Every structure is written in C-alpha cells, then in structure tokens.
PDB file of C-alpha atoms in Angstrom:
ATOM      1  CA  MET A 797     124.003  20.062   9.821  1.00 94.00           C
ATOM      2  CA  LYS A 798     127.091  21.988   8.686  1.00 98.00           C
ATOM      3  CA  VAL A 799     130.120  22.244  10.967  1.00 98.00           C
ATOM      4  CA  VAL A 800     132.348  25.345  10.906  1.00 98.00           C
ATOM      5  CA  LEU A 801     135.854  24.659  12.206  1.00 98.00           C
ATOM      6  CA  PHE A 802     138.244  27.474  13.112  1.00 96.00           C
ATOM      7  CA  CYS A 803     141.698  26.200  12.191  1.00 93.00           C
ATOM      8  CA  GLY A 804     143.637  29.243  11.033  1.00 86.00           C
ATOM      9  CA  GLY A 805     145.262  30.612  14.182  1.00 77.00           C
ATOM     10  CA  HIS A 806     148.993  30.754  14.882  1.00 74.00           C
ATOM     11  CA  GLY A 807     148.910  28.350  17.849  1.00 57.00           C
ATOM     12  CA  MET A 808     152.018  29.952  19.354  1.00 47.00           C
ATOM     13  CA  ARG A 809     152.021  27.726  22.452  1.00 48.00           C
ATOM     14  CA  MET A 810     152.375  24.642  20.254  1.00 46.00           C
ATOM     15  CA  ARG A 811     155.167  25.836  17.968  1.00 48.00           C
ATOM     16  CA  ASN A 812     158.823  24.848  18.162  1.00 52.00           C
ATOM     17  CA  GLY A 813     160.026  28.142  16.691  1.00 51.00           C
ATOM     18  CA  PRO A 814     159.504  30.705  13.916  1.00 52.00           C
ATOM     19  CA  ALA A 815     160.226  28.110  11.215  1.00 54.00           C
ATOM     20  CA  ASP A 816     157.500  25.779  12.524  1.00 58.00           C
ATOM     21  CA  ASP A 817     154.361  26.738  10.583  1.00 71.00           C
ATOM     22  CA  VAL A 818     152.249  23.663  11.388  1.00 83.00           C
ATOM     23  CA  PRO A 819     148.921  24.948  12.790  1.00 85.00           C
ATOM     24  CA  LYS A 820     147.769  23.604  16.139  1.00 88.00           C
ATOM     25  CA  PRO A 821     144.863  21.530  14.731  1.00 91.00           C
ATOM     26  CA  MET A 822     147.430  19.565  12.701  1.00 92.00           C
ATOM     27  CA  GLN A 823     149.402  18.391  15.758  1.00 90.00           C
ATOM     28  CA  LEU A 824     149.213  14.610  15.950  1.00 91.00           C
ATOM     29  CA  VAL A 825     147.228  12.487  18.392  1.00 92.00           C
ATOM     30  CA  GLY A 826     148.135   8.965  17.412  1.00 90.00           C
ATOM     31  CA  PRO A 827     148.559   8.730  13.610  1.00 87.00           C
ATOM     32  CA  ARG A 828     146.049  11.498  12.870  1.00 90.00           C
ATOM     33  CA  PRO A 829     145.944  15.258  13.635  1.00 93.00           C
ATOM     34  CA  LEU A 830     143.671  16.885  16.203  1.00 94.00           C
ATOM     35  CA  LEU A 831     141.516  18.249  13.401  1.00 95.00           C
ATOM     36  CA  TRP A 832     140.763  14.743  12.151  1.00 95.00           C
ATOM     37  CA  HIS A 833     139.673  13.625  15.626  1.00 96.00           C
ATOM     38  CA  VAL A 834     137.349  16.622  15.942  1.00 97.00           C
ATOM     39  CA  MET A 835     135.848  15.932  12.522  1.00 97.00           C
ATOM     40  CA  ARG A 836     135.391  12.234  13.275  1.00 95.00           C
ATOM     41  CA  TYR A 837     133.516  13.229  16.449  1.00 97.00           C
ATOM     42  CA  TYR A 838     131.018  15.270  14.448  1.00 98.00           C
ATOM     43  CA  ALA A 839     130.798  12.644  11.696  1.00 96.00           C
ATOM     44  CA  HIS A 840     129.952  10.042  14.352  1.00 96.00           C
ATOM     45  CA  PHE A 841     126.751  11.976  15.020  1.00 97.00           C
ATOM     46  CA  GLY A 842     125.983  12.288  11.315  1.00 96.00           C
ATOM     47  CA  HIS A 843     127.331  15.797  10.691  1.00 98.00           C
ATOM     48  CA  LYS A 844     129.732  15.368   7.772  1.00 97.00           C
ATOM     49  CA  ASP A 845     129.518  18.687   5.914  1.00 98.00           C
ATOM     50  CA  PHE A 846     132.501  20.742   7.073  1.00 98.00           C
ATOM     51  CA  VAL A 847     133.612  24.314   6.444  1.00 98.00           C
ATOM     52  CA  LEU A 848     137.262  24.843   7.371  1.00 98.00           C
ATOM     53  CA  CYS A 849     138.237  28.432   8.229  1.00 97.00           C
ATOM     54  CA  LEU A 850     141.857  28.453   7.123  1.00 96.00           C
ATOM     55  CA  GLY A 851     144.620  30.967   7.781  1.00 94.00           C
ATOM     56  CA  TYR A 852     148.049  30.323   9.208  1.00 91.00           C
ATOM     57  CA  GLY A 853     149.587  27.085   7.915  1.00 91.00           C
ATOM     58  CA  ALA A 854     146.681  26.441   5.539  1.00 93.00           C
ATOM     59  CA  ARG A 855     148.835  24.405   3.153  1.00 94.00           C
ATOM     60  CA  HIS A 856     149.368  21.735   5.807  1.00 94.00           C
ATOM     61  CA  ILE A 857     145.632  21.205   6.177  1.00 95.00           C
ATOM     62  CA  LYS A 858     144.994  21.214   2.432  1.00 95.00           C
ATOM     63  CA  ASP A 859     147.863  18.812   1.752  1.00 95.00           C
ATOM     64  CA  PHE A 860     146.699  16.441   4.475  1.00 93.00           C
ATOM     65  CA  PHE A 861     143.284  15.967   2.892  1.00 93.00           C
ATOM     66  CA  LEU A 862     144.477  16.110  -0.721  1.00 93.00           C
ATOM     67  CA  SER A 863     146.886  13.238  -0.029  1.00 91.00           C
ATOM     68  CA  TYR A 864     144.739  11.457   2.572  1.00 89.00           C
ATOM     69  CA  THR A 865     145.745   7.853   3.224  1.00 85.00           C
ATOM     70  CA  GLU A 866     142.835   5.715   4.392  1.00 86.00           C
ATOM     71  CA  THR A 867     145.106   2.805   5.274  1.00 86.00           C
ATOM     72  CA  ALA A 868     146.588   4.718   8.234  1.00 82.00           C
ATOM     73  CA  SER A 869     143.441   4.195  10.313  1.00 79.00           C
ATOM     74  CA  ASN A 870     141.445   1.487   8.511  1.00 84.00           C
ATOM     75  CA  ASP A 871     141.834  -2.231   7.990  1.00 89.00           C
ATOM     76  CA  PHE A 872     142.428  -3.359   4.435  1.00 92.00           C
ATOM     77  CA  VAL A 873     143.331  -6.298   2.220  1.00 95.00           C
ATOM     78  CA  LEU A 874     146.308  -6.105  -0.137  1.00 93.00           C
ATOM     79  CA  ARG A 875     145.560  -8.368  -3.067  1.00 92.00           C
ATOM     80  CA  GLY A 876     147.471  -8.458  -6.334  1.00 90.00           C
ATOM     81  CA  GLY A 877     149.086  -5.147  -5.514  1.00 88.00           C
ATOM     82  CA  GLU A 878     145.693  -3.460  -5.057  1.00 88.00           C
ATOM     83  CA  VAL A 879     144.373  -2.152  -1.744  1.00 90.00           C
ATOM     84  CA  GLU A 880     140.846  -3.203  -0.781  1.00 91.00           C
ATOM     85  CA  LEU A 881     139.623  -1.108   2.168  1.00 89.00           C
ATOM     86  CA  LEU A 882     137.445  -2.836   4.743  1.00 90.00           C
ATOM     87  CA  SER A 883     136.239   0.529   6.092  1.00 86.00           C
ATOM     88  CA  THR A 884     136.765   4.223   5.353  1.00 85.00           C
ATOM     89  CA  ASP A 885     137.017   7.487   7.282  1.00 85.00           C
ATOM     90  CA  ILE A 886     136.174  10.392   5.033  1.00 89.00           C
ATOM     91  CA  SER A 887     134.749   9.026   1.771  1.00 86.00           C
ATOM     92  CA  ASP A 888     131.293  10.458   2.544  1.00 90.00           C
ATOM     93  CA  TRP A 889     132.485  13.815   3.926  1.00 95.00           C
ATOM     94  CA  SER A 890     132.111  17.173   2.210  1.00 96.00           C
ATOM     95  CA  ILE A 891     134.902  19.621   3.106  1.00 97.00           C
ATOM     96  CA  THR A 892     134.901  23.279   2.053  1.00 97.00           C
ATOM     97  CA  PHE A 893     138.290  24.984   2.369  1.00 97.00           C
ATOM     98  CA  VAL A 894     138.072  28.762   2.856  1.00 97.00           C
ATOM     99  CA  HIS A 895     141.007  31.082   3.494  1.00 96.00           C
ATOM    100  CA  THR A 896     139.739  33.504   6.149  1.00 96.00           C
ATOM    101  CA  GLY A 897     142.894  35.557   6.742  1.00 94.00           C
ATOM    102  CA  ILE A 898     146.126  35.135   8.640  1.00 92.00           C
ATOM    103  CA  GLU A 899     145.376  37.488  11.528  1.00 91.00           C
ATOM    104  CA  SER A 900     141.561  37.291  11.602  1.00 94.00           C
ATOM    105  CA  PRO A 901     139.905  36.787  15.005  1.00 95.00           C
ATOM    106  CA  ILE A 902     137.404  33.954  15.336  1.00 95.00           C
ATOM    107  CA  GLY A 903     134.365  36.175  14.767  1.00 96.00           C
ATOM    108  CA  GLU A 904     135.789  37.543  11.538  1.00 96.00           C
ATOM    109  CA  ARG A 905     136.568  34.035  10.321  1.00 97.00           C
ATOM    110  CA  LEU A 906     132.932  33.115  10.892  1.00 97.00           C
ATOM    111  CA  ARG A 907     131.758  36.237   9.035  1.00 97.00           C
ATOM    112  CA  ARG A 908     133.888  35.262   6.049  1.00 97.00           C
ATOM    113  CA  VAL A 909     132.209  31.857   5.663  1.00 97.00           C
ATOM    114  CA  ARG A 910     128.659  33.149   6.171  1.00 97.00           C
ATOM    115  CA  GLU A 911     127.677  32.358   2.589  1.00 97.00           C
ATOM    116  CA  HIS A 912     128.634  28.712   3.128  1.00 98.00           C
ATOM    117  CA  VAL A 913     126.142  28.260   5.995  1.00 98.00           C
ATOM    118  CA  ALA A 914     123.440  30.642   4.723  1.00 97.00           C
ATOM    119  CA  ASP A 915     121.030  27.771   4.067  1.00 96.00           C
ATOM    120  CA  GLU A 916     121.378  26.395   7.604  1.00 96.00           C
ATOM    121  CA  GLU A 917     118.826  27.429  10.238  1.00 96.00           C
ATOM    122  CA  ILE A 918     121.101  25.875  12.845  1.00 98.00           C
ATOM    123  CA  PHE A 919     124.769  25.056  12.382  1.00 98.00           C
ATOM    124  CA  LEU A 920     127.702  23.944  14.522  1.00 98.00           C
ATOM    125  CA  ALA A 921     131.077  25.537  15.234  1.00 98.00           C
ATOM    126  CA  ASN A 922     134.258  24.511  17.022  1.00 97.00           C
ATOM    127  CA  TYR A 923     137.818  25.689  17.712  1.00 95.00           C
ATOM    128  CA  ALA A 924     139.192  22.412  16.270  1.00 94.00           C
ATOM    129  CA  ASP A 925     141.697  21.877  19.093  1.00 92.00           C
ATOM    130  CA  VAL A 926     139.675  20.244  21.880  1.00 94.00           C
ATOM    131  CA  LEU A 927     138.281  16.719  22.272  1.00 96.00           C
ATOM    132  CA  THR A 928     135.271  15.465  24.226  1.00 97.00           C
ATOM    133  CA  ASP A 929     132.816  12.600  24.575  1.00 97.00           C
ATOM    134  CA  ALA A 930     129.847  14.932  25.147  1.00 98.00           C
ATOM    135  CA  PRO A 931     126.493  13.757  23.721  1.00 98.00           C
ATOM    136  CA  LEU A 932     126.232  16.082  20.728  1.00 98.00           C
ATOM    137  CA  ASP A 933     122.661  15.017  19.871  1.00 98.00           C
ATOM    138  CA  ASP A 934     121.511  16.106  23.321  1.00 98.00           C
ATOM    139  CA  MET A 935     123.428  19.383  23.039  1.00 98.00           C
ATOM    140  CA  ILE A 936     121.711  20.182  19.734  1.00 98.00           C
ATOM    141  CA  ALA A 937     118.266  19.101  20.954  1.00 98.00           C
ATOM    142  CA  ASN A 938     118.512  21.333  24.028  1.00 97.00           C
ATOM    143  CA  PHE A 939     119.414  24.304  21.872  1.00 97.00           C
ATOM    144  CA  ALA A 940     116.761  23.584  19.238  1.00 96.00           C
ATOM    145  CA  ALA A 941     114.120  23.643  21.968  1.00 96.00           C
ATOM    146  CA  ALA A 942     115.396  26.935  23.398  1.00 95.00           C
ATOM    147  CA  ASP A 943     114.514  30.468  22.343  1.00 94.00           C
ATOM    148  CA  ALA A 944     118.121  31.491  21.802  1.00 97.00           C
ATOM    149  CA  GLY A 945     120.556  32.604  19.140  1.00 97.00           C
ATOM    150  CA  ALA A 946     123.510  30.564  20.365  1.00 98.00           C
ATOM    151  CA  SER A 947     124.577  27.820  22.736  1.00 98.00           C
ATOM    152  CA  MET A 948     128.007  27.063  24.126  1.00 97.00           C
ATOM    153  CA  MET A 949     129.153  23.988  25.974  1.00 98.00           C
ATOM    154  CA  VAL A 950     130.683  24.917  29.325  1.00 96.00           C
ATOM    155  CA  VAL A 951     132.919  22.887  31.635  1.00 94.00           C
ATOM    156  CA  PRO A 952     134.279  23.332  35.175  1.00 89.00           C
ATOM    157  CA  PRO A 953     137.602  25.226  35.455  1.00 86.00           C
ATOM    158  CA  GLN A 954     140.463  23.039  34.268  1.00 78.00           C
ATOM    159  CA  SER A 955     143.238  24.661  36.284  1.00 70.00           C
ATOM    160  CA  THR A 956     145.184  22.367  38.620  1.00 67.00           C
ATOM    161  CA  PHE A 957     146.031  25.280  40.925  1.00 72.00           C
ATOM    162  CA  HIS A 958     144.430  25.731  44.320  1.00 77.00           C
ATOM    163  CA  CYS A 959     142.326  28.804  45.014  1.00 80.00           C
ATOM    164  CA  VAL A 960     142.810  30.559  48.332  1.00 86.00           C
ATOM    165  CA  GLU A 961     140.156  32.687  50.038  1.00 84.00           C
ATOM    166  CA  LEU A 962     141.599  35.426  52.218  1.00 88.00           C
ATOM    167  CA  ASP A 963     140.301  37.522  55.075  1.00 85.00           C
ATOM    168  CA  GLY A 964     142.939  40.223  55.083  1.00 84.00           C
ATOM    169  CA  ARG A 965     146.095  38.134  55.352  1.00 85.00           C
ATOM    170  CA  GLN A 966     144.351  35.237  57.075  1.00 84.00           C
ATOM    171  CA  VAL A 967     143.611  32.218  54.892  1.00 87.00           C
ATOM    172  CA  ARG A 968     139.961  31.265  55.304  1.00 83.00           C
ATOM    173  CA  SER A 969     139.827  28.298  52.934  1.00 83.00           C
ATOM    174  CA  ILE A 970     141.669  26.411  50.198  1.00 84.00           C
ATOM    175  CA  SER A 971     139.829  24.694  47.369  1.00 77.00           C
ATOM    176  CA  SER A 972     140.427  23.245  43.929  1.00 75.00           C
ATOM    177  CA  ALA A 973     139.619  25.546  41.002  1.00 68.00           C
ATOM    178  CA  SER A 974     137.241  22.877  39.670  1.00 68.00           C
ATOM    179  CA  GLU A 975     135.123  23.247  42.800  1.00 73.00           C
ATOM    180  CA  LEU A 976     134.386  26.919  42.203  1.00 71.00           C
ATOM    181  CA  PRO A 977     130.839  27.903  41.102  1.00 72.00           C
ATOM    182  CA  VAL A 978     132.084  29.092  37.708  1.00 82.00           C
ATOM    183  CA  TRP A 979     132.268  27.529  34.252  1.00 91.00           C
ATOM    184  CA  GLU A 980     134.606  27.845  31.244  1.00 93.00           C
ATOM    185  CA  ASN A 981     133.756  28.114  27.570  1.00 95.00           C
ATOM    186  CA  ALA A 982     134.428  24.631  26.156  1.00 95.00           C
ATOM    187  CA  GLY A 983     134.525  25.625  22.486  1.00 95.00           C
ATOM    188  CA  PHE A 984     131.535  23.621  21.214  1.00 98.00           C
ATOM    189  CA  PHE A 985     128.905  25.952  19.739  1.00 98.00           C
ATOM    190  CA  VAL A 986     125.440  25.483  18.291  1.00 98.00           C
ATOM    191  CA  LEU A 987     124.392  28.604  16.405  1.00 98.00           C
ATOM    192  CA  ARG A 988     121.461  30.165  14.589  1.00 98.00           C
ATOM    193  CA  GLN A 989     121.761  32.718  11.787  1.00 97.00           C
ATOM    194  CA  GLU A 990     121.056  35.374  14.410  1.00 97.00           C
ATOM    195  CA  ILE A 991     124.694  35.151  15.453  1.00 98.00           C
ATOM    196  CA  PHE A 992     125.700  37.158  12.364  1.00 97.00           C
ATOM    197  CA  ASP A 993     123.583  40.113  13.503  1.00 96.00           C
ATOM    198  CA  HIS A 994     125.980  40.606  16.402  1.00 96.00           C
ATOM    199  CA  LEU A 995     129.343  39.993  14.723  1.00 95.00           C
ATOM    200  CA  PRO A 996     131.134  43.268  13.985  1.00 95.00           C
ATOM    201  CA  GLU A 997     133.916  43.390  11.427  1.00 94.00           C
ATOM    202  CA  ASN A 998     137.069  41.881  12.952  1.00 95.00           C
ATOM    203  CA  GLY A 999     135.051  41.007  16.047  1.00 95.00           C
ATOM    204  CA  ASP A1000     135.239  38.065  18.405  1.00 96.00           C
ATOM    205  CA  LEU A1001     132.684  35.272  18.474  1.00 97.00           C
ATOM    206  CA  VAL A1002     132.543  34.989  22.267  1.00 96.00           C
ATOM    207  CA  GLU A1003     133.229  38.491  23.581  1.00 95.00           C
ATOM    208  CA  ASP A1004     131.263  40.363  20.937  1.00 96.00           C
ATOM    209  CA  ALA A1005     128.521  38.132  19.532  1.00 97.00           C
ATOM    210  CA  CYS A1006     127.923  35.755  22.451  1.00 97.00           C
ATOM    211  CA  GLY A1007     128.410  38.595  24.922  1.00 96.00           C
ATOM    212  CA  THR A1008     125.696  40.617  23.196  1.00 97.00           C
ATOM    213  CA  LEU A1009     123.347  37.633  23.064  1.00 97.00           C
ATOM    214  CA  ALA A1010     123.943  36.980  26.761  1.00 97.00           C
ATOM    215  CA  GLY A1011     122.920  40.562  27.516  1.00 96.00           C
ATOM    216  CA  LYS A1012     119.698  39.981  25.587  1.00 96.00           C
ATOM    217  CA  GLY A1013     118.990  36.686  27.339  1.00 96.00           C
ATOM    218  CA  ARG A1014     119.507  34.774  24.083  1.00 97.00           C
ATOM    219  CA  LEU A1015     122.596  32.718  24.946  1.00 98.00           C
ATOM    220  CA  VAL A1016     122.185  29.313  26.581  1.00 98.00           C
ATOM    221  CA  ALA A1017     124.772  26.978  28.050  1.00 97.00           C
ATOM    222  CA  TYR A1018     125.225  23.230  27.927  1.00 97.00           C
ATOM    223  CA  PRO A1019     127.051  22.318  31.175  1.00 96.00           C
ATOM    224  CA  TYR A1020     129.161  19.167  30.884  1.00 96.00           C
ATOM    225  CA  ARG A1021     131.256  17.393  33.502  1.00 94.00           C
ATOM    226  CA  GLY A1022     132.412  14.455  31.417  1.00 95.00           C
ATOM    227  CA  PHE A1023     135.574  14.052  29.393  1.00 95.00           C
ATOM    228  CA  TRP A1024     136.830  17.295  27.866  1.00 95.00           C
ATOM    229  CA  GLN A1025     140.470  17.910  26.991  1.00 93.00           C
ATOM    230  CA  PRO A1026     141.991  20.893  25.166  1.00 91.00           C
ATOM    231  CA  ALA A1027     145.327  20.777  23.401  1.00 89.00           C
ATOM    232  CA  ASP A1028     146.568  24.320  23.902  1.00 83.00           C
ATOM    233  CA  THR A1029     150.051  23.245  24.991  1.00 84.00           C
ATOM    234  CA  PHE A1030     152.560  20.495  24.232  1.00 84.00           C
ATOM    235  CA  LYS A1031     151.796  18.963  27.631  1.00 87.00           C
ATOM    236  CA  GLU A1032     148.075  18.716  26.905  1.00 89.00           C
ATOM    237  CA  ARG A1033     148.653  17.348  23.412  1.00 88.00           C
ATOM    238  CA  ALA A1034     151.121  14.792  24.817  1.00 90.00           C
ATOM    239  CA  ALA A1035     148.515  13.702  27.381  1.00 90.00           C
ATOM    240  CA  LEU A1036     146.055  13.015  24.562  1.00 92.00           C
ATOM    241  CA  ASP A1037     148.701  11.136  22.598  1.00 91.00           C
ATOM    242  CA  THR A1038     149.527   9.005  25.643  1.00 92.00           C
ATOM    243  CA  ALA A1039     145.841   8.276  26.176  1.00 92.00           C
ATOM    244  CA  TYR A1040     145.516   7.252  22.541  1.00 92.00           C
ATOM    245  CA  GLU A1041     148.460   4.876  22.732  1.00 92.00           C
ATOM    246  CA  SER A1042     147.151   3.325  25.967  1.00 93.00           C
ATOM    247  CA  GLY A1043     143.740   2.683  24.440  1.00 91.00           C
ATOM    248  CA  ALA A1044     141.984   5.064  26.857  1.00 92.00           C
ATOM    249  CA  ARG A1045     140.301   7.140  24.150  1.00 93.00           C
ATOM    250  CA  PRO A1046     136.933   8.354  25.484  1.00 95.00           C
ATOM    251  CA  TRP A1047     136.555  10.947  22.713  1.00 96.00           C
ATOM    252  CA  MET A1048     136.701   8.266  20.000  1.00 95.00           C
ATOM    253  CA  LEU A1049     133.029   7.374  20.255  1.00 95.00           C
ATOM    254  CA  TRP A1050     133.081   5.902  16.748  1.00 92.00           C
ATOM    255  CA  GLU A1051     135.250   3.049  18.017  1.00 88.00           C
ATOM    256  CA  ASN A1052     132.563   2.026  20.519  1.00 82.00           C
ATOM    257  CA  ALA A1053     129.951   2.066  17.780  1.00 71.00           C
ATOM    258  CA  ALA A1054     132.001  -0.190  15.499  1.00 56.00           C
TER     259      ALA A1054
END
C-alpha cells in the first residue's frame, strides 16, 4: 500500500531564523530525521512504497536519501576496507520525490501526486512530523471494512492546560484538557480514491475534503489512547530526542521485532 507523506511545509515553529531552511520532517531524533522514523514505522508494517510531497527545503530531503549512510543505524563488519552490512534500513524501499509547491496547502499537495496513487484502491497519508506506536494493521482493517471514503486517527487533546467551567464568574469545575469528551486529528490517514472528488484546487485535506465526507457520513475515526507524540515545536522534538537517547522509544516497533 502506497504512503503519501506531506513534507513540504515551512515548519516555522521549528526554525532558528530566516536562514534556516531545514524542513521540520528533517529535524533529528537520535541520528535520523523525523521523516525517517515515520517511514520506518510504515515499513515495519510492510508499506514501503513512499510518495514524498516536497516543497520548502526539498533539497535537504533529496540529499539525505541520495547520500544515505546505512552504517549510521545498522551493525556492520569492516573487513579489508570494505563495509559488510549486517542489516539494512531502506534497500527495499521505493521513494518517489515530487515537488508539490512551496506554498501549497496539504490538500493541494495531495492533488498534485494523484497520478502516483491512481492504481491504489486504498492508500495511506501522513504529515511526516508525528510518531506513534498505533497498530497500523488494525487501523487499515477497520477502514477497509467500513463504507467510507477516509479514516483519520484521533487522539485525546494533548494540551497540558487545565480547562475551567464557569457559571457566570463562579468556577464550577477544573479538569485536564485530556479528560474532555473531544478528540484531535492525529495525522494518520487511510484514504480511498473518493477523497479526490472533494479536494478543490488549493484546498485543505481536513477542512475541505474530510469535512465534506463527514457531512456525508463517509468519514470514520480510529480513536487511539496509546503513544502519540507530535514534533511541532523544539520542546516536543527535544522530548522525542531525549526518549530516544534513554532507550524509551515506543514508536520504534521495528526494534521490538528484531
């Protein structure tokens, strides 16, 4: 099953300044960028045919894969000056690099790679900047059994702020945002070709296409309360990096399978 990854945004909250043109999916978690971790997650479940929607900072992504060094994350034997890998990461991956515009919204980026997923009844999509240990096989199976055009994984609110319920100026209750009966879009999509029927030019995947499908009763959710961590800010990316260094890496399911 093909995997469309949106990795062309500016990522302003992760930049050090105007001269910093490294896109957010290329920020490091351990020795590898976020994008690599997302791709390894999908590859773990057997989905190794990727379509990268490039835009801002595209050269960094292209250069990373064109000069990929397997020895950074695999054991190897150095014998007679030659490297003998004991395992590999990406040797069986197929990666299609498509420039989808500098300012394009997510929906437009998807429209511009339509031809690359035209032969897929069902395909996958992701923002390429969030990590999880969610059971992808189950997510896909639930969608495949549903009469729907799209599925999105949803998670409880991630805010650490407290929510206050008021009666006038009297506080009635205080609760954690995660306890509210609402869910957030988690960025993991399973899609049918029907999604393209609802994507206007320069439209948004969630607000336009998914919003329309929801109104037609053709959008389903996959609620998940397990590990899910975005990397929208330096603080969140640093938390992932710290977790990696400590060995607490729940998203790296491929390590458990080794």
